[in-house]
Amino acid sequence: MAKPSYAHDVAMCGSNGVTNEGDGQMADRLTTLSRRTMLAATASAGMVATTSMLAGCSSDPGTPEEPKGIENVPVKELGPEASDSPFYPDDYVGPRARDYEPFSDGATELTIVVPQNSNIVGDWNTNGFSKWMEARTGVKIRYQSVLTQGADGAADLTKINAMIGAGELPDAFLGVPFSPAQISLYGEQGLFLPLDDLIVTYAPELRQVFEDDPDLKGNLKSLDGKTYQFKSISDCYHCRVSPGRAWVHQDHLEDVGASLPTTTEDLRDLLRLFKEKDPSGTGAMVPMAAGVDNRVDTYIMNSFIQTPAPDQNWMVVEDGQVTFVANTPQWREGLRYLRSLFDDGLIDSGLFTATAEEVLRMGNQGRIGVGRAYYQGELADITDSATDTWARYVALPPVEGPEGVRLSCWSDNLITGIPLLITNKCTNPELLVQWADYQLELTAQCNSQAGEKGTDWDWADEGQVGLTGEQAVWWNKKYPPDVGKGWGQLHIYNFSRSYRDGIVSDPDQPHFERRLQEATEPYEELRPDRETQLPTLIFDEVAATDQATSEQTIVPYVEQAIAEFALGRRNINDDAVWDEYVSTLDKMGIERFIELYQTAYDTTPR
Amino acid sequence: MSRPATTTRITSSRPGARIGDTKIDRAYSRVNYLVLAVFSLMVIYPLTFVLSASLSEPEALTRGDVWLWPVGVNLEAYAAIFDSPQLVRGFLNSVGYTVSGALLGTVLTMLAGYVLAREELPFRRMLTLFCLVPALLSAGIIPTYLVVYNLGLINTPLAVILPGAMSVFNVLITRTFYQMNVPLEIHEAARVDGANEFAFFLRIAVPLSKPIIAVNLLFYGVTQWNSWFNAYLYLNDQDLFPLQLVLREVLTQSQIDPSQLAGADLGELVAQRELFDKLKYAMIVVAMIPPLIAYPFVQKHFVKGALIGAVK
Amino acid sequence: MTPTIQSPAIHGPAIRRPATGGRTGSAFWRTVRRHWQLYVLFLPPFAYSLIFLYGPLWGLQVAFRNYSPALGMVGSPWVGLDHIVRFVTSYQFWTLMGNTLALNGYELLALFPLPIVLALLLNTVRTARFRKGVQLITYAPHFISTVVVVGMIVMMFSPTTGIVNQFLGVVGVAPVEFFGPDMFRHTYVWSGAWQTLGYSAIIYLAALAGVNPELHEAARVDGANILRRIWHIDLPSILPVMVTLLVLNTGSILSTGFEKVLLMQNPLNLSVSEVLDTYSFRVGFSGAVPQYSYGTAIGLFKSVISLALLLVANALARRVSKQGIF
């Protein structure tokens, strides 16, 4: 039978991919696919597509009216510093412990849809942090939990969208991973309430965050210039280059008597040494590993031409003009270099086709010399011991190409977390805005993160140091806390740089995040100018559909071409073959594709 | 159609070679055994692997050390499964959904298949087309959700069972079976005897179709057992979740997003993820057991000639 | 003499389709009335189909709108055939159709006959325990989820870490790229056979249960060997089931077990592995905003083609084997 599992459903129904079962799989895959996109998006600029009903007649998004706040309601100010406050390092910027009074009598119960999470939160309605929030704010919430992740941990909004489609709305969604594009779209379509005025009046903590980071305010806006999301911020330093970072096995490096390469030719020599001397002793050394989840071009091509994270689709900005780099002469030089590595027997098809599991297996067997990965855990299992394989991987900074290009795949774009979205069904949005704002306070943030103060976490003692060697703010006594104590990262948070650095870290055995920071520093020095990086974009209605279609034509083609040119299946040295590649991109509509980005670049509020 | 008036042998197996076997028969038999044995060995490999993986140390799994036999045997994963009240409850819920889904689907399918098999019925082709059309067309999740929502079935066990309860594919197969095994002659005879359609269906057609009933029960049961999507879409109350949805939730939370490592004790998180990797295999084993136990009950109806006795 | 066995599905000619043709209205309605009990029996499945299968179909209009859940079905703007046109004129349209037909056609050719063979083989095994054991074993892989199955395929056939290629290396054969463009279809189809043959054979085993053992006995007495008996007794008796399945499967030739394809795709094999379902999924759902309308439009396009194919297959089946699904 062609359809193996026919009882799965009417085989032909499944055929449409639109029966329940089929759609389930579809939703399932949606998340699998988007895992890469998600990770990339957290790490660098997410590209935002949105369809706008107002696209045709939108007011000039460049000059939105300043929100004035709610009339006749006194502006709520930051609370006084709490008596039970930590020691802050000098120049600390971020959430602080403050005292607030409850602001609701709990007369109205509000319904919030939240992600189901049995590892950390457990039952939302009896959770410790839920109770703590209720006691502190007076707001009564009924939580309805929905599974919002696919089997691979990425967003799966099938059920949420079905609920919206049926008009089955709660007062708000918290922690539901809507993409910025969806927020913008549904906001403009009237599903979510604009929060600008409410924030001016009721959200002192968020206003403080805006003050601390002036870029933030514009970045949360939709195409129509309004803010629909009360959003979490995470200033994650090491994430900025995750999609383009490479690692090298330090012991292997020393064993072959090499030092960190600084040019592409050094890198070739190193790979050759790995290949010839086989420091792994397995007879099957893999000089360089990458794969479908971790593309190699974000590292290698940056020695020839500025190459951004995968989700940016090889787009950079030159003097305000969006340009595509994967059909340039410099790109061709990069491919020639890869081809020469292949001719030298230093890379094989696995560099483009290996799955994450394959890479991890090779790494655990000690066979990988250089690896392109987000973090060490993708090259080897992370353990408690700093002498195990994973800890031997150190950052391999970008190398300099023959023309002197040496860049990192860096993104300065804002990294945001989960949002609170208030729906048009809610009659007390001001309560929810205050409630969300409350979560930005430091004690609340730590309680959600780490459980109960005193038993699970506490303020750092004076003199204890954080990641950067300054005074630490807080530490975990027991992590993760027992199920049902906190919300983990499903609250509204402000992980400012200072807050992230504020966790106690033993200088002798540094916290894991410290290792990632160290692995990021050499990349920061080589980052491209911020003006050349593609910012987070929002596409209008027509563009969003076109963008999705073109993307699925062009991106797979370029990826395929990289692999084929590198492996000699297409001859990079043959001008006719190269011209055919370039002209195929033209036929696929590369110009229109760039144009879509240009328009979005010009119209997205910043 | 001519059938012998009496049946003397209604045996399932013809043990050993028998007198009268031709040379070709004997050669065929040897080849047959060989082919089936080789194929079974090929199939048994993944099963063994899954079982071994569920019993091995997680590190051995990610290192790729587990090929056939378990490495560092332990029962951690199984202990974790049986410790979880959610999983145990999910298992029981699944049994409930599977039994009721199988029964409902089979009843609907038998009725539809039986009626559509009656060639003399006016509008028969139209009714067949009526069944076939929605199998070719489907509007997707949200419209189906709206139907379930408007019927007030959200967050009830019926929402798990009803959507997808009847498969057109199975209806058409069942119809074919009826056409083969309940020939019109029997029906005409019964009619002469004065049996009405309901009586005929219950007393003659149903007993005659044990194998197809068994197949329907199996296919609907298996589908229901393997499915999580209806439950995911229509249930809010975790106490109602079937096993597969609980398993799915467990899997979703085994992922690590490196951008969220702040404040995390990585070793512990990774250990957790490794356990999940292993749990994945243990869960497959646990979820596979009920269908495997059920199969022989279905299988026994596939015995050759099982129908013949009933015709008399 | 070879026993001549009539296909059990062929009925007496006297009662064929009495309802059609130029009958008088009253005679026709009399026939309808005479069968009222049958219509009553059909009522439950009819009601079920109406509510749960036809009920959602009004949602097909999504294909002609720019659907957004926030605006609702009727509130979303009408765009007519835009989505279907965009799909049919897209750069990849013909590649997609070609890949889809090649992959699914291959799968149909390979995986349609094999369960029949398996069932026939099992059916002639004389040792009950062996037969039951083989049935149980071959049925079990159906319960391993696709993700895990693909994981195991990669584990075995990976060019870098797979055990098969390591073995080939030992015997001096160059590694085979089982996931490369040349091998992708084979790997996909034959791993499918490996997982599903046993489950797919069940339906034929059930059909074979309807064969009267007396026929075999009689044929044996007449000196027919096993192959002739299979050909003349077993095969005709499962022919109607085969035809039904073949027609239904032909109708689904544009559909792929797409989760498996997605999991097996890599940049090198995309030129053969990108099929309708994966493409529609990517464009429809992997973007920042789900394109429900585009996905539904592609589904509708597929439905129309599938319906045509199904009608052709049905007509052919009626002509060749005197039976079809309607």
mmCIF file of N, CA and C in Angstrom, chain A residues 345-398:
data_model
loop_
_atom_site.group_PDB
_atom_site.id
_atom_site.type_symbol
_atom_site.label_atom_id
_atom_site.label_comp_id
_atom_site.label_asym_id
_atom_site.label_seq_id
_atom_site.Cartn_x
_atom_site.Cartn_y
_atom_site.Cartn_z
ATOM 1 N N GLY A 345 40.712 16.870 0.512
ATOM 2 C CA GLY A 345 40.186 15.771 1.329
ATOM 3 C C GLY A 345 39.883 16.168 2.760
ATOM 4 N N LEU A 346 39.696 17.464 3.006
ATOM 5 C CA LEU A 346 39.516 17.922 4.389
ATOM 6 C C LEU A 346 38.042 18.046 4.790
ATOM 7 N N ILE A 347 37.141 18.138 3.820
ATOM 8 C CA ILE A 347 35.710 18.162 4.134
ATOM 9 C C ILE A 347 34.987 17.154 3.243
ATOM 10 N N ASP A 348 33.816 16.748 3.667
ATOM 11 C CA ASP A 348 33.003 15.876 2.820
ATOM 12 C C ASP A 348 31.535 16.284 2.928
ATOM 13 N N SER A 349 30.660 15.504 2.356
ATOM 14 C CA SER A 349 29.257 15.916 2.300
ATOM 15 C C SER A 349 28.643 16.096 3.682
ATOM 16 N N GLY A 350 29.202 15.407 4.670
ATOM 17 C CA GLY A 350 28.665 15.519 6.021
ATOM 18 C C GLY A 350 28.655 16.947 6.535
ATOM 19 N N LEU A 351 29.571 17.774 6.011
ATOM 20 C CA LEU A 351 29.637 19.171 6.441
ATOM 21 C C LEU A 351 28.321 19.906 6.156
ATOM 22 N N PHE A 352 27.561 19.417 5.181
ATOM 23 C CA PHE A 352 26.308 20.078 4.809
ATOM 24 C C PHE A 352 25.078 19.255 5.164
ATOM 25 N N THR A 353 25.250 17.962 5.332
ATOM 26 C CA THR A 353 24.073 17.106 5.472
ATOM 27 C C THR A 353 23.941 16.445 6.846
ATOM 28 N N ALA A 354 24.950 16.555 7.700
ATOM 29 C CA ALA A 354 24.867 15.838 8.976
ATOM 30 C C ALA A 354 23.733 16.388 9.835
ATOM 31 N N THR A 355 23.009 15.505 10.479
ATOM 32 C CA THR A 355 21.985 15.949 11.414
ATOM 33 C C THR A 355 22.637 16.226 12.765
ATOM 34 N N ALA A 356 21.887 16.914 13.629
ATOM 35 C CA ALA A 356 22.420 17.258 14.941
ATOM 36 C C ALA A 356 22.855 15.992 15.689
ATOM 37 N N GLU A 357 22.081 14.934 15.527
ATOM 38 C CA GLU A 357 22.418 13.686 16.217
ATOM 39 C C GLU A 357 23.737 13.102 15.737
ATOM 40 N N GLU A 358 23.926 13.158 14.412
ATOM 41 C CA GLU A 358 25.181 12.629 13.870
ATOM 42 C C GLU A 358 26.377 13.407 14.402
ATOM 43 N N VAL A 359 26.233 14.748 14.404
ATOM 44 C CA VAL A 359 27.344 15.575 14.863
ATOM 45 C C VAL A 359 27.649 15.257 16.324
ATOM 46 N N LEU A 360 26.597 15.171 17.120
ATOM 47 C CA LEU A 360 26.795 14.903 18.539
ATOM 48 C C LEU A 360 27.478 13.549 18.744
ATOM 49 N N ARG A 361 27.083 12.590 17.935
ATOM 50 C CA ARG A 361 27.677 11.259 18.081
ATOM 51 C C ARG A 361 29.160 11.286 17.722
ATOM 52 N N MET A 362 29.487 11.972 16.625
ATOM 53 C CA MET A 362 30.898 12.083 16.245
ATOM 54 C C MET A 362 31.677 12.805 17.338
ATOM 55 N N GLY A 363 31.055 13.883 17.857
ATOM 56 C CA GLY A 363 31.735 14.654 18.884
ATOM 57 C C GLY A 363 31.974 13.838 20.138
ATOM 58 N N ASN A 364 30.974 13.099 20.554
ATOM 59 C CA ASN A 364 31.126 12.278 21.756
ATOM 60 C C ASN A 364 32.184 11.194 21.569
ATOM 61 N N GLN A 365 32.391 10.817 20.326
ATOM 62 C CA GLN A 365 33.442 9.837 20.067
ATOM 63 C C GLN A 365 34.805 10.510 19.984
ATOM 64 N N GLY A 366 34.834 11.855 20.176
ATOM 65 C CA GLY A 366 36.099 12.585 20.170
ATOM 66 C C GLY A 366 36.671 12.827 18.794
ATOM 67 N N ARG A 367 35.834 12.722 17.763
ATOM 68 C CA ARG A 367 36.380 12.755 16.401
ATOM 69 C C ARG A 367 36.402 14.145 15.778
ATOM 70 N N ILE A 368 35.754 15.119 16.412
ATOM 71 C CA ILE A 368 35.634 16.431 15.763
ATOM 72 C C ILE A 368 36.775 17.359 16.169
ATOM 73 N N GLY A 369 37.437 17.942 15.160
ATOM 74 C CA GLY A 369 38.479 18.932 15.415
ATOM 75 C C GLY A 369 37.864 20.304 15.528
ATOM 76 N N VAL A 370 37.346 20.816 14.408
ATOM 77 C CA VAL A 370 36.659 22.097 14.390
ATOM 78 C C VAL A 370 35.173 21.840 14.185
ATOM 79 N N GLY A 371 34.343 22.531 14.953
ATOM 80 C CA GLY A 371 32.901 22.324 14.811
ATOM 81 C C GLY A 371 32.159 23.636 14.827
ATOM 82 N N ARG A 372 31.188 23.776 13.938
ATOM 83 C CA ARG A 372 30.314 24.952 13.924
ATOM 84 C C ARG A 372 29.085 24.586 14.772
ATOM 85 N N ALA A 373 28.870 25.316 15.871
ATOM 86 C CA ALA A 373 27.769 24.964 16.772
ATOM 87 C C ALA A 373 27.373 26.168 17.600
ATOM 88 N N TYR A 374 26.128 26.203 18.037
ATOM 89 C CA TYR A 374 25.664 27.265 18.922
ATOM 90 C C TYR A 374 26.462 27.265 20.215
ATOM 91 N N TYR A 375 26.560 26.090 20.779
ATOM 92 C CA TYR A 375 27.300 25.974 22.028
ATOM 93 C C TYR A 375 27.906 24.586 22.093
ATOM 94 N N GLN A 376 28.774 24.402 23.082
ATOM 95 C CA GLN A 376 29.560 23.176 23.123
ATOM 96 C C GLN A 376 28.689 21.924 23.203
ATOM 97 N N GLY A 377 27.520 22.093 23.798
ATOM 98 C CA GLY A 377 26.640 20.951 24.006
ATOM 99 C C GLY A 377 26.181 20.290 22.713
ATOM 100 N N GLU A 378 26.371 20.976 21.586
ATOM 101 C CA GLU A 378 26.001 20.352 20.324
ATOM 102 C C GLU A 378 27.141 19.533 19.754
ATOM 103 N N LEU A 379 28.323 19.696 20.354
ATOM 104 C CA LEU A 379 29.478 18.929 19.882
ATOM 105 C C LEU A 379 29.790 17.757 20.805
ATOM 106 N N ALA A 380 29.370 17.878 22.051
ATOM 107 C CA ALA A 380 29.585 16.776 22.993
ATOM 108 C C ALA A 380 28.642 16.975 24.168
ATOM 109 N N ASP A 381 28.275 15.896 24.810
ATOM 110 C CA ASP A 381 27.382 16.000 25.959
ATOM 111 C C ASP A 381 28.021 16.829 27.055
ATOM 112 N N ILE A 382 27.236 17.717 27.625
ATOM 113 C CA ILE A 382 27.754 18.532 28.720
ATOM 114 C C ILE A 382 27.593 17.778 30.033
ATOM 115 N N THR A 383 28.627 17.815 30.810
ATOM 116 C CA THR A 383 28.622 17.078 32.072
ATOM 117 C C THR A 383 29.040 18.014 33.195
ATOM 118 N N ASP A 384 29.121 17.491 34.398
ATOM 119 C CA ASP A 384 29.578 18.292 35.524
ATOM 120 C C ASP A 384 31.073 18.539 35.470
ATOM 121 N N SER A 385 31.786 17.666 34.772
ATOM 122 C CA SER A 385 33.230 17.727 34.835
ATOM 123 C C SER A 385 33.813 18.602 33.739
ATOM 124 N N ALA A 386 34.669 19.528 34.143
ATOM 125 C CA ALA A 386 35.281 20.444 33.196
ATOM 126 C C ALA A 386 36.423 19.786 32.424
ATOM 127 N N THR A 387 36.682 18.520 32.704
ATOM 128 C CA THR A 387 37.746 17.853 31.943
ATOM 129 C C THR A 387 37.169 17.001 30.829
ATOM 130 N N ASP A 388 35.848 16.917 30.761
ATOM 131 C CA ASP A 388 35.249 16.114 29.703
ATOM 132 C C ASP A 388 35.312 16.828 28.346
ATOM 133 N N THR A 389 34.974 16.050 27.314
ATOM 134 C CA THR A 389 35.137 16.552 25.947
ATOM 135 C C THR A 389 34.532 17.934 25.724
ATOM 136 N N TRP A 390 33.294 18.122 26.177
ATOM 137 C CA TRP A 390 32.613 19.387 25.872
ATOM 138 C C TRP A 390 33.421 20.585 26.323
ATOM 139 N N ALA A 391 34.076 20.453 27.462
ATOM 140 C CA ALA A 391 34.795 21.590 28.028
ATOM 141 C C ALA A 391 36.120 21.838 27.307
ATOM 142 N N ARG A 392 36.521 20.921 26.448
ATOM 143 C CA ARG A 392 37.769 21.114 25.712
ATOM 144 C C ARG A 392 37.558 21.996 24.500
ATOM 145 N N TYR A 393 36.297 22.232 24.157
ATOM 146 C CA TYR A 393 36.053 23.072 22.981
ATOM 147 C C TYR A 393 36.145 24.543 23.344
ATOM 148 N N VAL A 394 37.026 25.261 22.643
ATOM 149 C CA VAL A 394 37.135 26.700 22.845
ATOM 150 C C VAL A 394 36.770 27.388 21.537
ATOM 151 N N ALA A 395 36.456 28.667 21.662
ATOM 152 C CA ALA A 395 36.022 29.378 20.456
ATOM 153 C C ALA A 395 37.149 29.449 19.447
ATOM 154 N N LEU A 396 36.790 29.271 18.199
ATOM 155 C CA LEU A 396 37.721 29.494 17.104
ATOM 156 C C LEU A 396 37.293 30.802 16.450
ATOM 157 N N PRO A 397 38.044 31.895 16.712
ATOM 158 C CA PRO A 397 37.610 33.191 16.169
ATOM 159 C C PRO A 397 37.661 33.171 14.647
ATOM 160 N N PRO A 398 36.938 34.098 14.018
ATOM 161 C CA PRO A 398 36.954 34.146 12.559
ATOM 162 C C PRO A 398 38.386 34.276 12.039
#
